[in-house]
Amino acid sequence: ESLISTNQAIEEASQAGFVTANGTGLSLNGQPYQFSFANQYYLFYKSQTMVDEILQDSLALGLNAIRTWFFCDGMYKEGVSFQPAPGIYDESGFRNMDYLIYKASQSNLKLIIPFVNNWDDFGGINQYVKWLLGASPSYGEHDLFFTDPTIKGLFKDYINHFLNRVNTYTGIAYKNDPTILTWELANEPRAYTDSSGTILNPWIDEMAQYIKEIDSNHMVSAGIEGWYGYNSGVDFVSSQLSPYVDIATFHLFPDYYGLSSDQALQWIKDRAYDAQNILNKPVYIGEFGKTVYR
């Protein structure tokens, strides 16, 4: 595909209400765009009343986006699941997401959505591996998620179902809904046996490309924590070099990482600099948290 046609597609998407990346900046409806958001992981299994209240609170705080989970694999949470068994998609989760997307659109709030969790909460990567092995995976077997063809096929099927889901409230397929700000491949993906990027980075490229083949409207983010030097297979720069990753991200928990305030600020500055000067991509802090002592 030519650069001209690609740029034209990006411009058309921006004019149609989708947030698009343009170099190190973002655009919406032809104008520069910035977003501020909070994380609310539990919206997919809570009542519509609580969803409405969270959206109202977000607006009151001056936010224009929310990052929230779109996964629940191999289990039910308060009677709600997305994929209780491999390749089985449950309406309980999807109908709740239909409502959230519908109400967020009405509130002019956009959504940041990861497809799977690195951690065992709500199933996660290890649940996919357990489906393959028939038993709980060991520490190293966790990384089969990124390399095993059967698991990758199962994950792609889930993504495909998700992107083509037609919202029962709006009649709009998720892949065509500008309420979505960006897809995240995973929440904090880690490859524990990877010390060079040879496991995680090809997976990021493959899955981001797969999303783009189905959905050319939305940005894709890797969802990584953004370490340097292949800590758990992750490197802020190389893990986000893929041309199919539109926007860079990282997480920051200064107290948990043992960082002073000055070190935390430098953590941000280093990644902002590399996003601008090496990746030539926008960047956002996907999660930030301070420990509060009472």
XYZ file of C-alpha atoms in Angstrom:
294
model
C 0.000 0.000 0.000
C 1.357 3.407 -0.946
C 2.246 6.041 1.609
C -0.197 8.439 -0.044
C -3.144 6.048 0.311
C -2.131 5.259 3.900
C -1.983 8.925 4.824
C -5.308 9.496 3.088
C -6.889 6.669 5.101
C -5.544 8.171 8.338
C -6.899 11.582 7.418
C -10.305 10.165 6.515
C -10.464 8.261 9.802
C -9.586 11.409 11.734
C -12.315 13.354 9.962
C -14.803 10.568 10.782
C -14.364 10.915 14.537
C -11.553 8.421 15.090
C -8.444 9.480 16.961
C -5.416 8.993 14.708
C -1.663 9.255 15.178
C 0.185 11.792 13.055
C 3.883 11.630 13.836
C 4.236 12.332 17.545
C 0.802 13.947 17.788
C -2.832 12.886 17.726
C -5.691 14.212 15.615
C -9.460 14.119 15.927
C -11.761 15.612 13.314
C -8.783 17.315 11.746
C -7.718 19.023 14.979
C -4.918 18.265 17.467
C -6.139 15.954 20.229
C -5.037 15.118 23.758
C -6.599 12.749 26.258
C -6.631 12.267 30.001
C -8.135 9.198 31.605
C -8.534 6.933 34.606
C -8.377 3.147 34.845
C -11.656 1.388 35.749
C -11.161 -2.321 35.192
C -14.474 -3.540 36.647
C -16.994 -1.842 34.359
C -17.649 -4.996 32.323
C -19.259 -6.830 35.231
C -20.934 -4.038 37.203
C -24.491 -2.715 36.960
C -25.601 -0.142 34.439
C -26.248 2.227 37.340
C -22.613 1.968 38.439
C -21.401 2.391 34.851
C -23.485 5.558 34.545
C -22.057 6.903 37.815
C -18.450 6.206 36.786
C -18.952 7.967 33.472
C -20.476 10.970 35.238
C -17.622 11.037 37.753
C -15.099 10.894 34.916
C -16.653 13.899 33.251
C -16.731 15.754 36.577
C -12.984 15.139 36.907
C -12.397 16.639 33.479
C -11.462 13.318 31.877
C -12.238 12.476 28.280
C -11.345 8.760 28.266
C -11.401 5.585 30.387
C -9.128 2.543 30.226
C -11.079 -0.620 31.007
C -10.842 -4.422 30.686
C -12.462 -6.229 27.775
C -11.513 -9.745 28.839
C -12.689 -12.478 31.188
C -11.345 -15.865 30.121
C -12.141 -19.288 31.546
C -14.217 -17.905 34.401
C -17.195 -15.787 35.403
C -16.985 -12.629 37.493
C -20.250 -11.846 39.228
C -22.028 -13.876 36.564
C -20.261 -12.228 33.636
C -17.725 -13.640 31.164
C -16.413 -12.960 27.672
C -14.838 -16.348 26.902
C -15.739 -18.983 29.519
C -14.259 -21.734 27.341
C -11.914 -21.594 24.334
C -13.748 -20.142 21.341
C -17.018 -19.827 23.279
C -18.136 -16.198 23.541
C -20.642 -15.262 26.221
C -23.258 -12.585 25.644
C -23.123 -11.523 29.310
C -19.798 -9.771 28.803
C -20.438 -8.485 25.320
C -23.851 -7.015 26.117
C -22.350 -5.200 29.090
C -19.651 -3.813 26.813
C -22.309 -2.819 24.288
C -23.878 -0.687 26.997
C -20.586 0.810 28.151
C -19.564 1.805 24.630
C -23.032 3.215 23.954
C -23.081 5.314 27.142
C -19.464 6.431 26.729
C -20.302 7.647 23.236
C -23.234 9.642 24.579
C -20.897 11.199 27.158
C -18.166 12.017 24.604
C -15.796 9.711 26.476
C -13.411 7.437 24.599
C -12.213 3.985 25.675
C -8.777 2.363 25.858
C -9.275 -1.397 25.637
C -6.820 -4.290 26.216
C -7.730 -7.746 24.892
C -6.054 -9.961 27.511
C -4.331 -9.738 30.880
C -0.741 -10.771 31.533
C -1.815 -11.569 35.084
C -4.144 -14.311 36.296
C -6.915 -11.903 37.250
C -9.904 -12.587 34.966
C -8.167 -15.598 33.401
C -5.323 -13.963 31.546
C -2.498 -15.368 29.480
C -2.067 -18.394 31.715
C -5.680 -19.416 31.080
C -4.953 -19.700 27.347
C -1.901 -21.838 28.146
C -3.942 -23.963 30.548
C -6.478 -24.588 27.788
C -3.624 -25.877 25.633
C -1.825 -27.965 28.242
C -4.813 -29.100 30.281
C -2.989 -28.058 33.437
C -1.795 -24.871 35.098
C 1.384 -23.690 33.355
C 4.744 -23.335 35.003
C 6.510 -19.972 35.148
C 8.270 -20.521 31.826
C 5.265 -22.114 30.097
C 3.502 -18.754 30.400
C 5.457 -17.694 27.301
C 3.779 -20.332 25.125
C 1.046 -17.730 24.734
C 3.328 -15.759 22.438
C 4.718 -18.652 20.380
C 2.299 -21.583 20.209
C 0.296 -21.566 16.940
C -2.856 -22.993 18.550
C -2.931 -20.329 21.257
C -2.164 -17.551 18.800
C -5.006 -18.786 16.607
C -7.380 -18.837 19.566
C -6.388 -15.297 20.542
C -6.808 -14.080 16.963
C -10.270 -15.652 16.856
C -11.181 -13.727 20.002
C -9.893 -10.471 18.531
C -11.761 -11.132 15.294
C -15.012 -11.783 17.154
C -14.462 -8.653 19.223
C -13.727 -6.312 16.346
C -16.679 -7.555 14.315
C -19.101 -7.486 17.237
C -22.154 -5.356 16.375
C -23.326 -3.289 19.320
C -26.906 -4.213 20.257
C -27.599 -0.617 21.374
C -26.099 1.283 18.433
C -25.969 -1.194 15.556
C -22.304 -0.238 15.013
C -19.544 -2.840 14.842
C -16.817 -2.226 17.399
C -14.251 -1.853 14.613
C -16.317 1.009 13.173
C -17.059 2.808 16.437
C -15.034 5.986 17.078
C -15.797 5.680 20.802
C -12.786 3.371 20.940
C -9.625 5.451 21.355
C -7.106 2.641 20.968
C -6.883 -1.120 21.286
C -4.174 -2.524 23.542
C -2.839 -5.963 22.648
C -2.604 -6.898 26.317
C -2.385 -5.429 29.788
C 1.315 -5.468 30.708
C 2.444 -8.402 28.513
C 5.624 -10.051 29.790
C 7.667 -12.915 28.345
C 9.555 -14.315 31.310
C 12.058 -16.423 29.325
C 12.834 -13.639 26.837
C 16.023 -11.610 27.360
C 16.401 -10.224 23.848
C 12.922 -9.414 22.497
C 12.830 -12.500 20.264
C 9.608 -13.800 21.845
C 7.507 -10.756 22.682
C 8.421 -8.346 19.889
C 7.445 -10.622 16.958
C 4.163 -11.383 18.735
C 3.424 -7.659 19.124
C 4.097 -7.114 15.431
C 1.997 -10.105 14.353
C -1.019 -9.282 16.500
C -0.955 -5.566 15.727
C -0.838 -6.369 12.018
C -3.731 -8.814 12.426
C -5.862 -6.106 14.051
C -5.029 -3.670 11.249
C -6.139 -6.217 8.636
C -9.614 -6.210 10.201
C -9.797 -2.686 11.581
C -8.009 0.189 9.846
C -9.904 2.826 11.849
C -8.374 2.455 15.293
C -4.923 2.914 16.743
C -3.114 -0.060 18.254
C -0.962 0.011 21.388
C 1.225 -2.786 22.744
C 0.014 -2.181 26.329
C 3.507 -2.773 27.756
C 4.970 -1.504 31.019
C 7.824 0.061 29.090
C 11.009 -1.131 30.765
C 14.354 -0.735 29.062
C 16.760 -3.597 28.384
C 14.360 -6.519 27.903
C 13.146 -6.808 31.462
C 10.706 -9.742 31.088
C 11.122 -9.503 27.330
C 10.040 -5.864 27.193
C 12.068 -2.948 25.865
C 10.380 0.436 25.572
C 11.856 1.179 22.149
C 12.212 -2.153 20.344
C 8.910 -3.564 21.610
C 7.075 -0.621 20.037
C 8.977 -0.286 16.751
C 6.356 -2.244 14.790
C 4.797 -0.119 12.040
C 1.436 -1.536 13.121
C 1.790 -0.037 16.617
C 0.522 3.529 16.340
C 0.983 4.856 19.848
C 3.585 4.070 22.511
C 2.792 3.481 26.157
C 4.370 2.735 29.523
C 3.332 2.311 33.156
C 4.779 3.985 36.236
C 4.487 3.035 39.916
C 7.261 5.053 41.587
C 6.932 3.543 45.078
C 6.704 -0.039 43.828
C 9.707 0.571 41.535
C 11.652 2.241 44.366
C 11.913 5.576 42.568
C 12.229 9.021 44.110
C 10.089 11.838 42.744
C 13.011 13.087 40.667
C 13.683 9.605 39.334
C 10.010 9.168 38.451
C 10.043 12.421 36.502
C 13.174 11.283 34.670
C 11.421 7.958 33.924
C 8.731 9.937 32.101
C 11.154 12.295 30.362
C 13.310 9.443 29.027
C 10.339 7.667 27.484
C 8.783 10.843 26.123
C 12.109 11.696 24.489
C 12.526 8.243 22.914
C 8.916 8.158 21.732
C 9.425 11.473 19.967
C 12.955 11.057 18.650
C 13.327 7.319 18.014
C 9.822 5.911 17.594
C 8.274 9.088 16.160
C 5.022 8.149 17.886
C 2.703 9.689 20.488
C 3.009 8.239 23.983
C 0.760 7.905 27.031
C 1.125 6.605 30.583
C -1.260 3.640 30.658
C -1.128 3.232 34.440
C 0.244 5.441 37.202
C -0.058 4.889 40.920
C 1.254 6.221 44.214
C 1.150 4.316 47.492
C -0.988 6.068 50.088
C -0.342 5.368 53.750
C -3.065 6.074 56.305
